[in-house]
Short mmCIF file of C-alpha atoms and ligand atoms in Angstrom, two decimals:
data_model
loop_
_atom_site.label_atom_id
_atom_site.label_comp_id
_atom_site.label_asym_id
_atom_site.label_seq_id
_atom_site.Cartn_x
_atom_site.Cartn_y
_atom_site.Cartn_z
CA UNK A 95 -20.19 66.98 110.70
CA UNK A 96 -16.92 66.59 112.61
CA UNK A 97 -15.83 63.69 110.41
CA UNK A 98 -16.60 65.75 107.33
CA UNK A 99 -14.52 68.58 108.68
CA UNK A 100 -11.54 66.32 109.42
CA UNK A 101 -11.82 64.74 105.99
CA UNK A 102 -12.02 68.16 104.35
CA UNK A 103 -9.01 69.33 106.28
CA UNK A 104 -6.94 66.32 105.31
CA UNK A 105 -7.88 66.83 101.65
CA UNK A 106 -6.72 70.45 101.89
CA UNK A 107 -3.48 69.46 103.62
CA UNK A 108 -2.94 66.74 101.02
CA UNK A 109 -3.50 69.20 98.20
CA UNK A 110 -1.10 71.69 99.80
CA UNK A 111 1.55 68.99 100.02
CA UNK A 112 1.10 68.04 96.40
CA UNK A 113 1.23 71.68 95.32
CA UNK A 114 4.24 72.61 97.43
CA UNK A 115 6.19 69.63 96.15
CA UNK A 116 5.43 70.79 92.62
CA UNK A 117 6.72 74.28 93.38
CA UNK A 118 9.84 73.07 95.11
CA UNK A 119 11.98 73.51 92.05
CA UNK A 120 12.08 69.96 90.75
CA UNK A 121 14.07 69.98 87.58
CA UNK A 122 12.29 69.42 84.30
CA UNK A 123 12.92 66.03 82.78
CA UNK A 124 13.45 64.36 86.15
CA UNK A 125 12.22 60.76 85.95
CA UNK A 126 8.73 60.49 87.35
CA UNK A 127 8.82 63.94 88.87
CA UNK A 128 6.47 66.65 87.74
CA UNK A 129 7.30 70.34 87.73
CA UNK A 130 4.16 72.46 88.02
CA UNK A 131 4.24 75.85 86.34
CA UNK A 132 1.49 78.44 86.21
CA UNK A 133 1.07 81.23 83.67
CA UNK A 134 -0.61 84.46 84.83
CA UNK A 135 -2.84 85.98 82.16
CA UNK A 136 -5.73 88.49 82.36
CA UNK A 137 -9.53 88.44 82.24
CA UNK A 138 -11.06 85.46 80.47
CA UNK A 139 -12.54 87.67 77.72
CA UNK A 140 -9.13 89.18 76.88
CA UNK A 141 -6.41 87.73 74.66
CA UNK A 142 -3.91 86.92 77.46
CA UNK A 143 -6.09 84.13 78.82
CA UNK A 144 -6.31 82.20 75.53
CA UNK A 145 -2.60 83.02 74.98
CA UNK A 146 -1.70 81.32 78.26
CA UNK A 147 -3.93 78.45 77.18
CA UNK A 148 -2.19 78.17 73.80
CA UNK A 149 1.26 78.04 75.40
CA UNK A 150 0.13 75.57 78.06
CA UNK A 151 -1.43 73.30 75.44
CA UNK A 152 1.77 73.14 73.43
CA UNK A 153 3.98 72.56 76.50
CA UNK A 154 1.67 69.93 78.04
CA UNK A 155 1.82 67.84 74.86
CA UNK A 156 5.40 67.02 75.86
CA UNK A 157 4.63 66.27 79.50
CA UNK A 158 6.28 62.86 79.30
CA UNK A 159 9.47 64.29 77.84
CA UNK A 160 9.94 67.30 80.13
CA UNK A 161 7.90 66.37 83.20
CA UNK A 162 6.32 69.83 83.09
CA UNK A 163 2.63 70.36 83.82
CA UNK A 164 1.51 73.84 82.84
CA UNK A 165 -1.66 75.53 84.07
CA UNK A 166 -3.16 78.94 83.40
CA UNK A 167 -4.61 81.47 85.82
CA UNK A 168 -6.97 84.34 85.04
CA UNK A 169 -5.62 87.45 86.81
CA UNK A 170 -6.01 91.23 87.05
CA UNK A 171 -3.46 91.70 84.24
CA UNK A 172 0.11 92.84 83.57
CA UNK A 173 1.00 94.57 86.83
CA UNK A 174 -0.51 91.77 88.89
CA UNK A 175 1.45 89.23 86.83
CA UNK A 176 4.82 90.95 87.29
CA UNK A 177 4.27 91.17 91.05
CA UNK A 178 3.10 87.56 91.37
CA UNK A 179 6.11 86.31 89.36
CA UNK A 180 8.49 88.37 91.50
CA UNK A 181 6.84 86.90 94.63
CA UNK A 182 7.28 83.36 93.25
CA UNK A 183 3.51 82.75 93.15
CA UNK A 184 3.53 82.41 89.35
CA UNK A 185 6.36 81.16 87.16
CA UNK A 186 5.37 82.89 83.91
CA UNK A 187 3.06 85.67 82.85
CA UNK A 188 1.83 87.71 79.93
CA UNK A 189 2.77 91.35 80.41
CA UNK A 190 2.53 94.48 78.25
CA UNK A 191 5.91 95.58 76.83
CA UNK A 192 5.55 99.01 78.47
CA UNK A 193 4.91 97.35 81.84
CA UNK A 194 7.96 95.11 81.38
CA UNK A 195 10.05 98.25 80.72
CA UNK A 196 8.62 100.05 83.76
CA UNK A 197 9.12 97.07 86.08
CA UNK A 198 12.75 96.47 85.14
CA UNK A 199 13.49 100.20 85.40
CA UNK A 200 11.53 100.83 88.63
CA UNK A 201 8.94 103.19 87.15
CA UNK A 202 5.14 103.68 87.44
CA UNK A 203 3.71 101.10 89.91
CA UNK A 204 7.30 100.07 90.78
CA UNK A 205 8.54 103.58 91.55
CA UNK A 206 8.52 103.01 95.32
CA UNK A 207 9.45 99.30 95.22
CA UNK A 208 12.37 99.91 92.89
CA UNK A 209 13.74 97.98 89.91
CA UNK A 210 12.38 94.45 89.55
CA UNK A 211 15.83 93.08 88.82
CA UNK A 212 14.85 89.41 88.69
CA UNK A 213 12.33 89.96 85.90
CA UNK A 214 13.34 88.07 82.73
CA UNK A 215 11.99 88.28 79.20
CA UNK A 216 11.14 85.13 77.24
CA UNK A 217 9.54 86.41 73.99
CA UNK A 218 7.02 88.92 72.74
CA UNK A 219 3.65 87.98 71.29
CA UNK A 220 0.77 89.88 69.64
CA UNK A 221 0.35 93.66 69.27
CA UNK A 222 -2.13 95.37 71.59
CA UNK A 223 -3.80 98.70 70.99
CA UNK A 224 -5.09 101.14 73.56
CA UNK A 225 -8.75 100.77 72.64
CA UNK A 226 -11.36 103.35 73.60
CA UNK A 227 -14.86 101.91 73.38
CA UNK A 228 -17.73 104.39 73.70
CA UNK A 229 -21.53 104.43 73.62
CA UNK A 230 -22.76 106.23 70.48
CA UNK A 231 -25.46 108.07 72.47
CA UNK A 232 -22.77 109.55 74.75
CA UNK A 233 -21.61 111.80 71.90
CA UNK A 234 -17.93 110.89 72.10
CA UNK A 235 -15.90 110.98 68.89
CA UNK A 236 -12.38 111.23 70.21
CA UNK A 237 -10.59 111.07 73.55
CA UNK A 238 -11.00 114.87 73.90
CA UNK A 239 -14.77 114.35 74.31
CA UNK A 240 -14.40 112.25 77.49
CA UNK A 241 -14.50 115.31 79.76
CA UNK A 242 -17.43 114.98 82.20
CA UNK A 243 -18.10 111.34 81.22
CA UNK A 244 -18.10 108.13 83.26
CA UNK A 245 -15.10 106.17 81.99
CA UNK A 246 -13.45 102.92 83.02
CA UNK A 247 -9.68 103.44 83.12
CA UNK A 248 -8.96 99.90 84.33
CA UNK A 249 -8.50 97.99 87.57
CA UNK A 250 -5.36 98.43 89.66
CA UNK A 251 -3.14 95.53 88.53
CA UNK A 252 -4.12 95.87 84.89
CA UNK A 253 -1.78 97.01 82.16
CA UNK A 254 -4.30 99.44 80.69
CA UNK A 255 -4.73 101.63 83.76
CA UNK A 256 -1.51 103.59 83.20
CA UNK A 257 -2.12 103.70 79.42
CA UNK A 258 -5.52 105.32 80.03
CA UNK A 259 -4.03 107.86 82.45
CA UNK A 260 -1.14 108.64 80.06
CA UNK A 261 -3.53 109.14 77.12
CA UNK A 262 -5.91 111.35 79.11
CA UNK A 263 -3.07 113.47 80.51
CA UNK A 264 -1.56 113.80 77.03
CA UNK A 265 -4.73 115.57 75.88
CA UNK A 266 -5.04 117.68 79.03
CA UNK A 267 -7.69 115.66 80.85
CA UNK A 268 -7.12 115.06 84.57
CA UNK A 269 -8.55 111.62 85.32
CA UNK A 270 -9.21 112.54 88.96
CA UNK A 271 -11.13 115.75 88.35
CA UNK A 272 -12.27 115.99 84.71
CA UNK A 273 -13.99 112.59 84.34
CA UNK A 274 -15.74 110.11 86.63
CA UNK A 275 -13.09 107.42 86.54
CA UNK A 276 -14.11 103.81 87.22
CA UNK A 277 -11.58 101.11 88.15
CA UNK A 278 -13.34 97.88 87.20
CA UNK A 279 -11.87 94.91 85.38
CA UNK A 280 -12.06 94.93 81.59
CA UNK A 281 -14.24 91.80 81.73
CA UNK A 282 -16.91 93.75 83.64
CA UNK A 283 -16.85 96.91 81.52
CA UNK A 284 -18.89 95.67 78.49
CA UNK A 285 -22.02 94.92 80.53
CA UNK A 286 -21.73 98.22 82.44
CA UNK A 287 -21.54 100.06 79.12
CA UNK A 288 -24.51 98.13 77.78
CA UNK A 289 -26.52 98.81 80.95
CA UNK A 290 -25.97 102.55 80.61
CA UNK A 291 -23.91 102.72 83.79
CA UNK A 292 -20.81 103.81 81.90
CA UNK A 293 -20.15 106.00 78.83
CA UNK A 294 -16.80 104.58 77.75
CA UNK A 295 -13.97 102.24 78.67
CA UNK A 296 -10.31 101.82 77.85
CA UNK A 297 -8.83 98.38 77.20
CA UNK A 298 -5.29 97.66 76.05
CA UNK A 299 -5.82 94.42 74.20
CA UNK A 300 -5.09 92.37 71.07
CA UNK A 301 -7.80 92.01 68.46
CA UNK A 302 -10.24 90.39 68.21
CA UNK A 303 -11.04 90.07 71.92
CA UNK A 304 -14.11 88.56 73.56
CA UNK A 305 -14.63 91.62 75.77
CA UNK A 306 -14.88 94.00 72.83
CA UNK A 307 -17.05 91.61 70.84
CA UNK A 308 -19.38 91.54 73.85
CA UNK A 309 -19.36 95.35 74.15
CA UNK A 310 -20.22 95.82 70.46
CA UNK A 311 -22.90 93.12 70.26
CA UNK A 312 -25.55 94.56 72.58
CA UNK A 313 -28.64 96.72 72.10
CA UNK A 314 -26.82 99.97 72.97
CA UNK A 315 -24.88 101.12 69.91
CA UNK A 316 -21.15 101.26 70.44
CA UNK A 317 -18.16 102.62 68.51
CA UNK A 318 -14.42 103.08 68.86
CA UNK A 319 -13.17 106.63 69.52
CA UNK A 320 -9.79 107.79 68.25
CA UNK A 321 -6.86 108.68 70.48
CA UNK A 322 -4.96 111.40 68.64
CA UNK A 323 -3.06 114.54 69.60
CA UNK A 324 -0.57 112.40 71.52
CA UNK A 325 2.67 113.03 69.57
CA UNK A 326 4.44 114.38 72.65
CA UNK A 327 3.51 111.21 74.54
CA UNK A 328 4.87 109.00 71.76
CA UNK A 329 8.08 111.02 71.66
CA UNK A 330 8.50 110.83 75.44
CA UNK A 331 8.12 107.07 75.97
CA UNK A 332 10.11 104.54 73.92
CA UNK A 333 7.52 101.79 74.44
CA UNK A 334 4.56 103.54 72.80
CA UNK A 335 3.99 103.54 69.04
CA UNK A 336 1.18 104.57 66.71
CA UNK A 337 -1.41 101.83 66.15
CA UNK A 338 -5.03 101.41 65.08
CA UNK A 339 -8.10 99.41 65.99
CA UNK A 340 -9.00 97.04 63.10
CA UNK A 341 -12.74 97.68 63.04
CA UNK A 342 -13.55 94.95 60.50
CA UNK A 343 -13.07 92.44 63.35
CA UNK A 344 -16.05 93.96 65.16
CA UNK A 345 -19.02 94.15 62.78
CA UNK A 346 -21.25 95.32 65.64
CA UNK A 347 -19.29 98.57 66.06
CA UNK A 348 -20.54 101.64 64.17
CA UNK A 349 -17.12 102.57 62.69
CA UNK A 350 -16.48 102.11 58.99
CA UNK A 351 -12.73 102.72 58.95
CA UNK A 352 -9.82 101.84 61.22
CA UNK A 353 -9.46 104.04 64.28
CA UNK A 354 -6.19 105.78 65.18
CA UNK A 355 -4.65 105.14 68.56
CA UNK A 356 -1.34 103.95 70.03
CA UNK A 357 -0.14 100.55 71.09
CA UNK A 358 2.26 98.20 72.82
CA UNK A 359 3.06 94.50 72.58
CA UNK A 360 2.09 91.56 74.73
CA UNK A 361 5.22 89.85 76.05
CA UNK A 362 5.94 86.62 77.89
CA UNK A 363 8.05 86.96 81.03
CA UNK A 364 9.43 84.92 83.90
CA UNK A 365 11.79 85.23 86.85
CA UNK A 366 15.54 84.67 87.07
CA UNK A 367 14.63 82.08 89.74
CA UNK A 368 12.78 79.80 87.31
CA UNK A 369 15.19 76.99 86.28
CA UNK A 370 16.91 77.22 82.92
CA UNK A 371 15.65 73.85 81.67
CA UNK A 372 12.02 74.83 82.34
CA UNK A 373 12.29 78.12 80.40
CA UNK A 374 14.24 76.35 77.65
CA UNK A 375 11.51 73.72 77.28
CA UNK A 376 8.69 76.28 77.12
CA UNK A 377 10.56 78.45 74.60
CA UNK A 378 11.57 75.51 72.42
CA UNK A 379 8.06 74.08 72.26
CA UNK A 380 6.48 77.42 71.27
CA UNK A 381 9.10 78.13 68.58
CA UNK A 382 9.42 74.57 67.27
CA UNK A 383 5.62 74.48 66.91
CA UNK A 384 5.39 78.05 65.63
CA UNK A 385 2.97 77.29 62.76
CA UNK A 386 0.59 75.45 65.08
CA UNK A 387 0.91 78.16 67.73
CA UNK A 388 0.06 80.89 65.20
CA UNK A 389 -3.22 79.16 64.40
CA UNK A 390 -4.38 79.25 68.01
CA UNK A 391 -5.58 82.88 67.96
CA UNK A 392 -6.36 85.31 65.11
CA UNK A 393 -4.32 88.03 66.92
CA UNK A 394 -1.18 85.97 66.14
CA UNK A 395 -1.60 86.34 62.35
CA UNK A 396 1.16 88.99 62.22
CA UNK A 397 3.71 87.04 64.29
CA UNK A 398 7.16 86.15 62.98
CA UNK A 399 9.84 84.31 64.94
CA UNK A 400 12.20 87.28 64.58
CA UNK A 401 9.50 89.74 65.66
CA UNK A 402 8.94 87.69 68.80
CA UNK A 403 12.44 88.67 69.97
CA UNK A 404 11.63 92.39 69.65
CA UNK A 405 10.03 94.70 72.22
CA UNK A 406 11.79 93.09 75.20
CA UNK A 407 13.48 95.28 77.78
CA UNK A 408 14.27 92.89 80.66
CA UNK A 409 17.30 90.60 80.11
CA UNK A 410 16.38 87.46 78.16
CA UNK A 411 16.25 84.43 80.49
CA UNK A 412 19.27 82.13 79.91
CA UNK A 413 16.94 79.19 79.20
CA UNK A 414 15.28 81.12 76.37
CA UNK A 415 18.64 82.44 75.15
CA UNK A 416 20.00 78.88 74.94
CA UNK A 417 17.18 78.01 72.54
CA UNK A 418 17.57 81.22 70.48
CA UNK A 419 21.31 80.53 70.02
CA UNK A 420 20.64 76.91 69.03
CA UNK A 421 17.96 78.00 66.57
CA UNK A 422 20.19 80.72 65.09
CA UNK A 423 17.77 83.46 66.17
CA UNK A 424 20.37 85.31 68.28
N1 LIG B 132 -3.27 94.28 78.40
C1 LIG B 132 -4.10 93.86 79.50
C2 LIG B 132 -3.33 93.95 80.80
O1 LIG B 132 -2.13 93.97 80.79
C3 LIG B 132 -4.65 92.46 79.33
C4 LIG B 132 -5.21 92.19 77.98
C5 LIG B 132 -5.68 90.77 77.78
O2 LIG B 132 -5.99 90.09 78.76
O3 LIG B 132 -5.66 90.34 76.63
O4 LIG B 132 -3.87 93.97 81.86
#
């Protein structure tokens, strides 16, 4: 028992040593040295998690050249990722474009903490739409019908939480008093909807996503509800634009035509404290292998190299900028 404990403890200490030496800022390309980097994503049934996986796969192929070992972590989403990157716990993360804007400008969740001045943009990725998934038997056709319903607005730490609140407020619904607001992770919402414990949920996500496939594949009939009547919201915030949910990707949903809503973009961010050669290597590998990268998820079908430099509001990290200049993209 005691021996086992001592052994266990030494394994833990050993692991800590290995991990801390990886985080100690070893430069990429150093002979024999490995730089460990971790990408923060979202729930495993979202699109961020496979996105982190796609980037890691491409970067890890060149492990011998750069000495970089990239891993992926499932997290609570955009806001969690920004905060973990700023704390130095993660080196990269996938973050909604609106959340990037708010963090760098000290808004929303960062209102009290202030501007996240060390946040750096790397590139943008797929479009995400604010998706409202509802049970058909709940009688909800559009966001206006959510009054009195049990609705998941998203976990604290997620990107979608503020999008849900903004959309509800834009149509005059107070999320604290007019609905029963739930704060569970998007990965848990589909089963709660199927079990009848929830009428609807919001998820800001690229399409197709595993979570929404799961929500639309059960016995309880499910559809997408439109989010309209939000022109003032779109005019007020530069990071929101009109978008739609492509319903053909979800044959289980009852909709027959695309559903109007608004959207943002997924972006890839880092910290000013992450070394230039590491960010350069990650950027170069994604862009040099653009055609292969695009094939890794159907949500990337619309990507262009030029488009991946749009929708960024934090300063571009110098390592990424070095590549963009070399490649003639900037
Ligand atoms: N947009 C969500 C968030 O920022 C995550 C979506 C996903 O994981 O694909 O929390």
